[in-house]
Amino acid sequence: MTHPNLVASMLNPDFYPHRPKNVQLVQTHISYVFIAGDLVYKVKKPVNYGFLDFTSLDQRRYFCNQELTLNRRLAPEAYLAVEPICEDATGQLRLGEDGGRVVEYAVKMVRLPEGRMLKVLLAERKVGLEKMAAIAEKIAAFHAAAATGGPIDEMGKIDTVRFNCEENFEQTMKYVGSVIAPEKYDFIRDYVSTFIDDERALFEKRVADHRIRDCHGDLHMEHICLSDGIIIFDCIEFNERFRFSDTASEVAFLAMDLDYNGYVDHAEAFVSAYCRASGDRELLKLLNFYRCYRAYVRAKVTSFRLDDETLSELERETIMASAFRYYDLAFRYAARLSRPALILNVGLMGSGKSVLARALSPLLDADVIRMDVLRKQMLDIAPSERHYEDFGAGIYSEEVSDQAYALAFKRAEEKLKAGRTVMIDASFKKRHQRGKARELAQRLHVDFFVLECVCPESEIKSRLERRAHKASEASDGRWEIFQAQKADYEAIDSASSTAEMPAASHVTVDTSDSKDVTLVRALRGMKKIIDKCDR
């Protein structure tokens, strides 16, 4: 156990040779951190969490020395020494070897300026993309020099990768239904399992190419200081399994943390610069997988805090919101398509196609072209201005519709050529309209999906009635027009010998369930198509 006088002694400024004006204590679940003026002393708590064991003095001494040695790789100016803490004959504690019996050890560090931490500077908009490139170059050089081979390589083998992922899912099952929706949990787990199975050769190649290294292990924004250079500190010293990893996983950790905090452009700049500096373009094939893994680990660790029964209601709500965001980010990574695609959100009015498009677009990082809005923009009409025309008349005539579809295809082509995924949200009630979209996808060599939204007519009627009272709604759809549109709708043929498209491109999505169920249903349909095409 911790010496009973340790905390009180180390909070006394006279305990330290440099006599700081005051001492501040910060605790984590594994350490006491004493901020003493311009120096910091970290003492490990005698705890055992399974993944770390600091229960004996010898273990604490060993891991203090490990912390010093490992962190000097990236922050030699910050990590100064390991200092023994001794008890003299009178029972007083002293810092240094000449104090008597050693009762504890402390890692002595330079206090880094809080105002120069990457997280703080990003929030103040003081970090340009060129600085992210400099960080990437430092990490790439660190990885190139880091140890590899032997037991380190074992951590990159597919069985270890699978074990680490499955451990995450097993340990978070108790949070399904409260912090993460069952549909999202299952989707992420299936994505991870499928990716590992499909990319076995890639994982094996990474090991053979010595891309598994003795890394930092905890590379996120709060561990990077931009003061007199780039200082990257507080690596994981207590468990090699958390530190030995594919360099792609380490890069993904910081990229994920930047994404989570809203610095997407900085994440892209960091990844691009790392690939240039390291020459590791293959990393990009693994990046999304490891981003998902890292987000899920953060979600898991955050969820564990909910097990504390002493939390206040406000603390619990804050922690739950953070965990939910990490799970949602992992879900977003799992949902991402591997290449640009043209996606048609097809269906009768009120079928839920626009709602699905709004939910899917951020997950797929897709641009949405909404026909209801585009049609009115084309005619210089405000989107919310109501036009209750008869079916097929006025702004909904066949001539105007043809012009609107032609403009939609033109805009879609521009975006697809720029490497973007595009969703066109429109009824696509005519076979020739869907055919032109398919021809566009084929010509540009992008994936093509038709998400046909369906729903019981009773629900559609309720939706149209609710929509009519929304002032900001662009759609002019109403129940009597629905009946006419239904009669005019040419059913999608993806099964006959003269089918307009292959069955693999067509996904029917029942939107009458919850948002999460509908969303996952659409994503699973698209992922299944991609898997079939890739094989």
Coordinates of C-alpha atoms in Angstrom, one line a residue:
M1 CA 0.0 0.0 0.0
T2 CA 1.0 3.6 -0.4
H3 CA 3.1 5.0 2.5
P4 CA 0.6 6.8 4.9
N5 CA 2.7 10.0 4.9
L6 CA 3.5 10.1 1.1
V7 CA 0.7 12.4 -0.1
A8 CA 1.1 14.9 2.8
S9 CA 4.8 14.9 2.5
M10 CA 4.8 15.5 -1.2
L11 CA 2.3 18.3 -0.9
N12 CA 4.7 20.2 1.2
P13 CA 6.9 22.6 -0.9
D14 CA 9.8 21.9 1.6
F15 CA 9.9 18.3 0.4
Y16 CA 11.6 19.4 -2.9
P17 CA 15.1 20.7 -3.2
H18 CA 14.0 23.5 -5.6
R19 CA 11.4 24.8 -3.0
P20 CA 8.4 25.5 -5.2
K21 CA 5.9 28.1 -4.0
N22 CA 3.1 25.5 -3.9
V23 CA 2.3 22.0 -4.9
Q24 CA -0.8 20.7 -6.7
L25 CA -2.0 17.1 -6.6
V26 CA -3.7 15.5 -9.6
Q27 CA -4.9 11.9 -9.3
T28 CA -5.6 9.3 -12.0
H29 CA -6.7 5.7 -11.3
I30 CA -3.1 4.6 -11.4
S31 CA -1.0 7.6 -10.3
Y32 CA -0.4 10.5 -8.0
V33 CA 0.9 13.5 -10.0
F34 CA 2.5 16.3 -8.0
I35 CA 2.9 19.5 -9.8
A36 CA 5.7 21.3 -8.0
G37 CA 6.4 24.6 -9.7
D38 CA 8.3 23.9 -13.0
L39 CA 8.7 20.2 -12.2
V40 CA 6.4 17.3 -12.0
Y41 CA 6.7 14.1 -9.9
K42 CA 4.6 11.1 -10.8
V43 CA 4.2 8.2 -8.2
K44 CA 2.5 5.0 -9.2
K45 CA -0.3 3.7 -7.0
P46 CA 0.0 0.1 -5.7
V47 CA -2.9 -1.2 -7.8
N48 CA -3.6 -4.2 -10.0
Y49 CA -6.1 -3.9 -12.8
G50 CA -5.2 -7.1 -14.7
F51 CA -3.7 -5.2 -17.6
L52 CA -1.2 -3.6 -15.2
D53 CA 0.2 -4.6 -11.8
F54 CA 1.9 -2.0 -9.6
T55 CA 1.4 -3.8 -6.3
S56 CA 5.0 -4.4 -5.3
L57 CA 7.7 -1.8 -4.8
D58 CA 10.0 -3.6 -7.3
Q59 CA 7.3 -3.5 -9.9
R60 CA 6.7 0.2 -9.4
R61 CA 10.5 0.9 -9.6
Y62 CA 10.7 -1.2 -12.8
F63 CA 7.8 0.6 -14.5
C64 CA 9.0 4.0 -13.4
N65 CA 12.3 3.2 -15.2
Q66 CA 10.3 1.9 -18.2
E67 CA 8.3 5.2 -18.3
L68 CA 11.6 7.2 -18.2
T69 CA 13.3 5.1 -20.9
L70 CA 10.3 4.8 -23.3
N71 CA 9.3 8.4 -23.1
R72 CA 12.7 9.7 -23.7
R73 CA 12.3 8.4 -27.3
L74 CA 9.9 11.2 -28.1
A75 CA 10.4 13.6 -25.2
P76 CA 14.0 13.5 -23.9
E77 CA 13.9 17.1 -22.7
A78 CA 10.8 16.4 -20.5
Y79 CA 11.8 13.2 -18.7
L80 CA 14.6 13.8 -16.3
A81 CA 15.1 10.9 -13.9
V82 CA 13.6 8.3 -11.5
E83 CA 13.9 9.6 -7.9
P84 CA 13.7 7.3 -4.9
I85 CA 11.6 8.4 -1.9
C86 CA 13.1 7.4 1.4
E87 CA 12.1 7.2 5.0
D88 CA 14.7 8.4 7.5
A89 CA 15.2 7.2 11.1
T90 CA 12.6 9.6 12.4
G91 CA 10.0 8.4 10.0
Q92 CA 10.1 11.4 7.8
L93 CA 10.1 11.0 4.0
R94 CA 12.8 12.6 1.9
L95 CA 13.5 12.8 -1.8
G96 CA 16.8 11.2 -2.9
E97 CA 18.9 8.2 -2.3
D98 CA 20.5 9.4 1.0
G99 CA 17.3 9.6 2.9
G100 CA 17.3 6.1 4.4
R101 CA 15.0 3.2 3.5
V102 CA 13.4 3.4 0.0
V103 CA 9.6 3.3 0.3
E104 CA 8.6 4.6 -3.2
Y105 CA 9.8 5.9 -6.6
A106 CA 8.8 8.9 -8.6
V107 CA 9.3 9.9 -12.2
K108 CA 10.8 13.4 -12.3
M109 CA 9.7 15.5 -15.3
V110 CA 9.7 19.0 -16.6
R111 CA 6.3 20.7 -16.3
L112 CA 5.0 21.3 -19.8
P113 CA 3.1 24.5 -20.5
E114 CA -0.7 23.7 -20.6
G115 CA -1.3 26.6 -23.0
R116 CA 0.9 24.9 -25.6
M117 CA -0.9 21.6 -25.6
L118 CA -2.1 20.6 -29.1
K119 CA -5.7 20.3 -27.9
V120 CA -5.6 23.8 -26.4
L121 CA -4.0 25.3 -29.5
L122 CA -6.4 23.6 -31.9
A123 CA -9.4 25.1 -29.9
E124 CA -7.8 28.5 -30.2
R125 CA -7.3 28.0 -34.0
K126 CA -3.5 28.4 -33.7
V127 CA -2.5 25.2 -35.4
G128 CA -2.0 25.3 -39.2
L129 CA -2.1 22.2 -41.4
E130 CA 1.7 22.5 -41.8
K131 CA 2.2 21.9 -38.1
M132 CA 0.2 18.6 -38.5
A133 CA 2.7 17.7 -41.2
A134 CA 5.6 18.3 -38.8
I135 CA 4.0 16.1 -36.2
A136 CA 3.5 13.4 -38.8
E137 CA 7.1 13.6 -39.8
K138 CA 8.3 13.3 -36.2
I139 CA 6.1 10.2 -35.6
A140 CA 7.2 8.6 -38.9
A141 CA 10.8 9.0 -37.9
F142 CA 10.1 7.6 -34.5
H143 CA 8.3 4.6 -36.0
A144 CA 11.2 4.0 -38.4
A145 CA 13.6 3.7 -35.5
A146 CA 11.3 1.8 -33.1
A147 CA 12.0 -1.8 -32.2
T148 CA 10.4 -4.5 -34.3
G149 CA 10.5 -8.3 -34.7
G150 CA 10.2 -11.2 -32.3
P151 CA 7.5 -10.7 -29.6
I152 CA 6.6 -7.3 -31.1
D153 CA 5.6 -9.0 -34.4
E154 CA 3.3 -11.3 -32.5
M155 CA 1.0 -8.4 -31.6
G156 CA 0.4 -7.7 -35.3
K157 CA -0.7 -11.2 -36.2
I158 CA -4.2 -11.8 -37.1
D159 CA -5.1 -13.9 -34.1
T160 CA -4.0 -11.1 -31.8
V161 CA -5.8 -8.4 -33.7
R162 CA -9.0 -10.6 -33.6
F163 CA -8.6 -11.2 -29.9
N164 CA -8.2 -7.5 -29.1
C165 CA -11.3 -6.7 -31.1
E166 CA -13.4 -9.5 -29.6
E167 CA -12.3 -8.5 -26.1
N168 CA -13.7 -5.0 -26.7
F169 CA -17.1 -6.4 -27.8
E170 CA -17.3 -8.9 -24.9
Q171 CA -16.5 -6.2 -22.4
T172 CA -19.1 -3.8 -23.7
M173 CA -22.1 -6.1 -24.1
K174 CA -23.5 -4.8 -20.8
Y175 CA -23.8 -1.3 -22.3
V176 CA -25.9 -2.5 -25.4
G177 CA -29.3 -1.0 -25.2
S178 CA -28.3 1.8 -22.9
V179 CA -25.3 3.5 -24.4
I180 CA -25.1 1.9 -27.8
A181 CA -28.1 0.6 -29.8
P182 CA -28.2 -3.1 -30.4
E183 CA -28.3 -2.6 -34.2
K184 CA -25.2 -0.4 -34.2
Y185 CA -23.3 -2.8 -31.9
D186 CA -24.0 -5.8 -34.2
F187 CA -23.1 -3.8 -37.3
I188 CA -19.7 -2.7 -35.9
R189 CA -19.0 -6.2 -34.7
D190 CA -19.8 -7.7 -38.1
Y191 CA -17.8 -5.1 -39.9
V192 CA -14.7 -5.8 -37.8
S193 CA -15.0 -9.5 -38.1
T194 CA -15.6 -9.3 -41.9
F195 CA -12.7 -7.0 -42.4
I196 CA -10.3 -9.2 -40.5
D197 CA -11.4 -12.3 -42.5
D198 CA -11.2 -10.5 -45.8
E199 CA -7.8 -8.8 -45.2
R200 CA -5.9 -11.7 -43.8
A201 CA -3.2 -11.4 -46.4
L202 CA -2.8 -7.7 -45.7
F203 CA -2.4 -8.3 -42.0
E204 CA 0.2 -11.0 -42.7
K205 CA 2.1 -8.7 -45.1
R206 CA 2.2 -6.0 -42.5
V207 CA 4.0 -8.3 -40.1
A208 CA 6.4 -9.5 -42.8
D209 CA 7.2 -5.9 -43.8
H210 CA 8.0 -5.0 -40.1
R211 CA 5.2 -2.5 -39.8
I212 CA 4.6 -3.8 -36.3
R213 CA 6.6 -1.6 -34.0
D214 CA 7.2 -0.7 -30.3
C215 CA 5.0 2.4 -30.6
H216 CA 3.8 5.1 -28.2
G217 CA 0.5 3.4 -27.5
D218 CA -1.6 6.4 -26.4
L219 CA -1.1 8.9 -29.2
H220 CA -3.9 11.5 -28.8
M221 CA -4.1 15.3 -28.7
E222 CA -3.6 15.7 -25.0
H223 CA -0.2 14.0 -25.2
I224 CA 1.3 16.4 -27.7
C225 CA 2.9 19.7 -26.7
L226 CA 4.1 22.3 -29.2
S227 CA 6.7 24.1 -27.1
D228 CA 10.3 24.5 -28.2
G229 CA 9.6 21.9 -30.8
I230 CA 7.2 18.9 -30.8
I231 CA 7.1 17.0 -27.5
I232 CA 5.1 13.8 -27.5
F233 CA 4.8 12.4 -24.0
D234 CA 3.1 9.9 -21.6
C235 CA 3.4 6.7 -23.7
I236 CA 2.1 3.4 -22.3
E237 CA 4.8 1.7 -20.2
F238 CA 2.7 -0.8 -18.2
N239 CA 1.5 -3.2 -20.9
E240 CA 3.4 -4.2 -24.0
R241 CA 0.2 -5.5 -25.7
F242 CA -1.1 -1.9 -25.7
R243 CA 2.1 -0.4 -27.1
F244 CA 3.2 -3.0 -29.6
S245 CA 1.1 -2.4 -32.7
D246 CA 0.8 -1.8 -36.4
T247 CA 2.0 1.8 -37.1
A248 CA -1.3 2.1 -38.9
S249 CA -3.1 1.7 -35.6
E250 CA -1.0 4.4 -34.0
V251 CA -1.7 6.9 -36.8
A252 CA -5.4 6.0 -36.7
F253 CA -5.5 6.8 -33.0
L254 CA -4.5 10.5 -33.5
A255 CA -6.6 10.8 -36.6
M256 CA -9.6 9.4 -34.8
D257 CA -9.0 11.9 -31.9
L258 CA -8.9 14.8 -34.3
D259 CA -12.1 13.6 -36.0
Y260 CA -13.9 13.2 -32.7
N261 CA -13.0 16.8 -31.7
G262 CA -14.1 18.2 -35.1
Y263 CA -10.7 18.7 -36.7
V264 CA -11.3 16.7 -39.8
D265 CA -9.0 18.7 -42.1
H266 CA -6.2 18.4 -39.6
A267 CA -6.7 14.7 -39.4
E268 CA -6.5 14.4 -43.2
A269 CA -3.3 16.6 -43.3
F270 CA -1.7 14.5 -40.6
V271 CA -2.4 11.2 -42.4
S272 CA -1.3 12.5 -45.8
A273 CA 1.9 13.8 -44.4
Y274 CA 2.6 10.6 -42.5
C275 CA 2.1 8.5 -45.7
R276 CA 4.6 10.8 -47.5
A277 CA 7.2 10.7 -44.8
S278 CA 7.0 7.0 -44.1
G279 CA 6.4 5.8 -47.7
D280 CA 3.6 3.6 -46.3
R281 CA 0.7 4.1 -48.7
E282 CA -0.6 0.7 -47.8
L283 CA -1.6 2.1 -44.4
L284 CA -4.6 3.7 -46.0
K285 CA -6.2 0.3 -46.6
L286 CA -6.2 -0.3 -42.8
L287 CA -6.8 3.3 -41.6
N288 CA -10.6 3.1 -41.4
F289 CA -10.5 -0.2 -39.6
Y290 CA -8.1 1.0 -37.0
R291 CA -9.9 4.3 -36.6
C292 CA -13.0 2.2 -35.8
Y293 CA -11.0 0.1 -33.4
R294 CA -9.6 3.1 -31.6
A295 CA -12.9 4.9 -31.3
Y296 CA -14.5 1.7 -29.9
V297 CA -11.7 1.4 -27.3
R298 CA -12.3 5.0 -26.2
A299 CA -16.0 4.2 -26.0
K300 CA -15.3 1.2 -23.9
V301 CA -13.0 2.9 -21.5
T302 CA -15.5 5.8 -21.1
S303 CA -18.3 3.3 -20.5
F304 CA -16.4 1.7 -17.7
R305 CA -16.7 4.9 -15.7
L306 CA -20.5 4.4 -15.7
D307 CA -20.0 1.5 -13.3
D308 CA -19.1 3.9 -10.5
E309 CA -22.2 4.0 -8.3
T310 CA -21.0 7.2 -6.6
L311 CA -21.4 9.3 -9.7
S312 CA -23.9 12.2 -9.6
E313 CA -26.6 12.4 -12.1
L314 CA -24.9 15.2 -14.0
E315 CA -21.6 13.3 -14.1
R316 CA -23.4 10.2 -15.3
E317 CA -25.1 12.1 -18.1
T318 CA -21.8 13.7 -19.2
I319 CA -20.0 10.4 -19.3
M320 CA -22.8 8.7 -21.1
A321 CA -22.9 11.5 -23.7
S322 CA -19.2 11.1 -24.3
A323 CA -19.4 7.3 -24.6
F324 CA -22.3 7.6 -27.0
R325 CA -20.3 9.9 -29.3
Y326 CA -17.4 7.5 -29.4
Y327 CA -19.7 4.6 -30.2
D328 CA -21.3 6.7 -32.9
L329 CA -17.9 7.6 -34.3
A330 CA -17.0 3.9 -34.4
F331 CA -20.3 3.2 -36.2
R332 CA -19.5 5.9 -38.8
Y333 CA -16.1 4.4 -39.5
A334 CA -17.7 0.9 -39.9
A335 CA -20.4 2.4 -42.2
R336 CA -18.0 4.1 -44.6
L337 CA -17.8 2.8 -48.2
S338 CA -14.4 1.9 -49.5
R339 CA -14.8 3.9 -52.7
P340 CA -17.0 6.6 -54.3
A341 CA -20.6 5.6 -55.2
L342 CA -23.7 6.9 -56.8
I343 CA -26.7 6.1 -54.6
L344 CA -30.3 6.7 -55.5
N345 CA -32.8 7.1 -52.7
V346 CA -35.9 6.0 -54.6
G347 CA -39.5 5.7 -53.6
L348 CA -43.0 7.2 -53.4
M349 CA -43.5 10.4 -51.5
G350 CA -43.7 9.9 -47.8
S351 CA -41.8 6.6 -48.0
G352 CA -38.9 8.0 -45.9
K353 CA -36.3 8.4 -48.6
S354 CA -35.3 12.0 -47.6
V355 CA -35.1 11.0 -43.9
L356 CA -32.9 8.1 -44.8
A357 CA -30.7 10.3 -47.1
R358 CA -30.2 12.8 -44.2
A359 CA -29.2 10.0 -41.8
L360 CA -26.9 8.2 -44.3
S361 CA -25.1 11.1 -45.8
P362 CA -22.9 12.0 -42.8
L363 CA -22.1 8.3 -42.3
L364 CA -21.0 7.9 -45.9
D365 CA -19.5 11.4 -46.2
A366 CA -21.9 11.8 -49.1
D367 CA -23.2 14.9 -50.9
V368 CA -27.0 14.8 -51.2
I369 CA -28.9 16.2 -54.2
R370 CA -32.5 16.5 -53.1
M371 CA -34.8 16.8 -56.1
D372 CA -37.5 18.8 -54.2
V373 CA -35.0 21.5 -53.5
L374 CA -33.2 21.3 -56.8
R375 CA -36.4 21.7 -58.8
K376 CA -37.3 24.9 -57.0
Q377 CA -33.8 26.3 -57.2
M378 CA -33.8 25.7 -60.9
L379 CA -37.0 27.7 -61.2
D380 CA -35.8 30.4 -58.8
I381 CA -38.5 29.4 -56.2
A382 CA -37.7 29.4 -52.4
P383 CA -37.5 25.8 -51.1
S384 CA -40.2 26.4 -48.5
E385 CA -42.6 28.0 -50.9
R386 CA -45.7 25.8 -51.4
H387 CA -46.8 24.8 -54.9
Y388 CA -49.8 22.6 -54.6
E389 CA -50.0 21.6 -58.3
D390 CA -52.2 18.9 -59.8
F391 CA -50.3 15.7 -60.4
G392 CA -47.9 16.1 -63.4
A393 CA -48.7 19.8 -63.8
G394 CA -46.9 23.1 -63.3
I395 CA -43.4 22.7 -61.8
Y396 CA -44.1 18.9 -61.6
S397 CA -44.7 18.6 -65.3
E398 CA -42.8 15.9 -67.3
E399 CA -40.8 18.6 -69.1
V400 CA -39.7 20.3 -65.8
S401 CA -39.0 17.0 -64.3
D402 CA -36.7 15.9 -67.2
Q403 CA -34.8 19.2 -66.8
A404 CA -34.4 18.7 -63.1
Y405 CA -33.1 15.1 -63.5
A406 CA -30.7 16.3 -66.2
L407 CA -29.4 19.0 -63.8
A408 CA -29.1 16.5 -60.9
F409 CA -27.1 14.1 -63.1
K410 CA -24.8 17.0 -64.2
R411 CA -24.1 18.0 -60.6
A412 CA -23.7 14.4 -59.5
E413 CA -21.1 13.8 -62.3
E414 CA -19.1 16.8 -61.1
K415 CA -19.0 15.6 -57.6
L416 CA -18.2 11.9 -58.5
K417 CA -15.3 13.1 -60.7
A418 CA -14.0 14.9 -57.6
G419 CA -14.0 11.6 -55.7
R420 CA -17.2 12.2 -53.7
T421 CA -20.0 9.8 -53.0
V422 CA -23.3 11.2 -54.2
M423 CA -26.9 10.5 -53.1
I424 CA -29.8 11.6 -55.3
D425 CA -33.0 11.9 -53.3
A426 CA -35.9 11.6 -55.8
S427 CA -38.8 9.4 -56.6
F428 CA -37.1 8.0 -59.7
K429 CA -40.5 6.7 -60.7
K430 CA -39.6 6.0 -64.3
R431 CA -37.4 3.2 -65.5
H432 CA -35.5 5.5 -68.0
Q433 CA -34.6 7.9 -65.1
R434 CA -33.0 5.1 -63.2
G435 CA -31.3 3.8 -66.3
K436 CA -29.6 7.1 -67.0
A437 CA -28.3 7.1 -63.4
R438 CA -26.9 3.6 -63.8
E439 CA -25.3 4.6 -67.1
L440 CA -23.6 7.6 -65.4
A441 CA -22.2 5.3 -62.7
Q442 CA -20.9 2.8 -65.2
R443 CA -19.3 5.5 -67.3
L444 CA -17.4 6.9 -64.3
H445 CA -16.6 3.5 -62.9
V446 CA -18.2 4.0 -59.5
D447 CA -20.3 1.8 -57.4
F448 CA -24.1 2.0 -57.9
F449 CA -26.9 1.4 -55.4
V450 CA -30.6 1.9 -55.5
L451 CA -32.1 2.2 -52.1
E452 CA -35.9 1.7 -52.6
C453 CA -37.7 3.0 -49.6
V454 CA -41.1 1.3 -48.8
C455 CA -43.5 1.8 -46.0
P456 CA -47.2 0.8 -45.1
E457 CA -49.6 3.3 -46.7
S458 CA -51.2 4.2 -43.3
E459 CA -47.8 5.4 -42.1
I460 CA -47.2 7.3 -45.4
K461 CA -50.5 9.1 -45.0
S462 CA -49.6 10.2 -41.4
R463 CA -46.2 11.4 -42.5
L464 CA -47.7 13.5 -45.4
E465 CA -50.2 15.0 -43.0
R466 CA -47.5 15.9 -40.5
R467 CA -45.2 17.3 -43.3
A468 CA -47.9 19.6 -44.5
H469 CA -47.7 21.6 -41.2
K470 CA -43.9 22.1 -41.4
A471 CA -43.1 25.6 -42.6
S472 CA -39.5 24.7 -43.7
E473 CA -40.5 21.6 -45.7
A474 CA -39.5 21.7 -49.4
S475 CA -41.7 18.8 -50.5
D476 CA -45.2 19.6 -51.7
G477 CA -46.3 16.0 -51.4
R478 CA -49.8 15.2 -50.1
W479 CA -52.1 12.2 -49.9
E480 CA -54.1 12.7 -53.1
I481 CA -50.9 13.2 -55.1
F482 CA -49.5 10.1 -53.5
Q483 CA -52.3 8.0 -55.0
A484 CA -51.6 9.4 -58.5
Q485 CA -47.9 8.9 -58.1
K486 CA -48.4 5.3 -57.0
A487 CA -50.4 4.6 -60.2
D488 CA -47.7 6.2 -62.3
Y489 CA -44.7 4.4 -60.6
E490 CA -42.9 1.9 -62.8
A491 CA -41.8 -0.9 -60.5
I492 CA -38.1 -1.7 -60.3
D493 CA -37.2 -4.8 -62.2
S494 CA -34.0 -6.4 -60.9
A495 CA -35.0 -10.1 -61.2
S496 CA -36.2 -10.9 -64.7
S497 CA -34.2 -11.8 -67.7
T498 CA -34.7 -8.3 -69.1
A499 CA -34.0 -6.6 -65.7
E500 CA -33.2 -2.9 -65.8
M501 CA -30.4 -3.5 -63.3
P502 CA -28.7 -6.4 -61.5
A503 CA -30.3 -7.6 -58.3
A504 CA -27.0 -6.8 -56.5
S505 CA -27.6 -3.1 -57.1
H506 CA -31.1 -3.0 -55.6
V507 CA -31.8 -2.7 -51.9
T508 CA -35.3 -2.5 -50.5
V509 CA -35.5 -0.6 -47.2
D510 CA -38.5 -0.8 -45.0
T511 CA -38.5 2.6 -43.2
S512 CA -41.4 1.9 -40.8
D513 CA -39.0 0.7 -38.0
S514 CA -36.9 2.9 -35.8
K515 CA -34.2 5.2 -37.3
D516 CA -31.4 3.0 -36.2
V517 CA -33.0 -0.2 -37.6
T518 CA -33.7 1.5 -40.9
L519 CA -30.2 2.9 -41.1
V520 CA -28.5 -0.4 -40.4
R521 CA -30.8 -2.2 -42.8
A522 CA -29.7 0.1 -45.7
L523 CA -26.0 -0.1 -44.8
R524 CA -26.1 -3.9 -44.5
G525 CA -27.7 -4.0 -48.0
M526 CA -25.0 -1.9 -49.5
K527 CA -22.1 -3.7 -47.7
K528 CA -23.5 -7.0 -48.9
I529 CA -23.4 -5.7 -52.5
I530 CA -19.8 -4.5 -52.1
D531 CA -18.7 -7.9 -50.6
K532 CA -20.3 -9.8 -53.6
C533 CA -18.7 -7.5 -56.1
D534 CA -15.3 -7.6 -54.5
R535 CA -15.3 -11.4 -54.6

